[in-house]
Amino acid sequence: MASKEVILTRDGLLKLEQELEHLKTVKRKEVAERIKTAIDFGDISENSEYDDAKNEQAFIEGRIITLEKMLKNAKVIDKNQNDTKTVSIGDTVILKDLEFDEDLEYTIVGYAESNPTQNKISNESPVGEAVLGKQVGETIEVEVPAGNIKYKIIDIKND
């Protein structure tokens, strides 16, 4: 079974590499030290410090494996090669919500980088998928659980 391609911007790639490095060089050592300290307390069968540290160690090791797999399958998007007339991954798009007459700004990224609190939405999300390949002035309709929302593409920023 082939692993899923992970689409990343250069910034996203850098952040994942930094997180992986931090987990391997800092967090692993911190948790190992906590485990050693907990063992030094004696009986580990009822030692909550030991249990907490072992659980954190398992989480860190799982995250390291996940990050390594994502980086191995990474496809980095070069925003400079994007067509500036149509929405591509890595672009920031300004949409007008036609029902509420408000402007929304989203950066379209791969799922690994998506963070709605930072207005970074996945290319696989309903809005992200709907705007890809579209041009300024086009109206799109997005099906969401609450119904359909219509947006007009106001601007595409490729910076």
Coordinates of C-alpha atoms in Angstrom, one line a residue, residues 10 27 34 46 64 100 115 130 155:
R10 CA 8.4 25.5 2.1
K27 CA 11.9 15.9 24.2
R34 CA 11.9 11.7 33.9
E46 CA 2.1 2.4 41.7
I64 CA 8.3 11.0 15.5
F100 CA -23.4 37.8 4.7
N115 CA -4.8 25.3 10.8
A130 CA -13.9 24.4 -4.4
D155 CA -8.3 38.3 -5.2

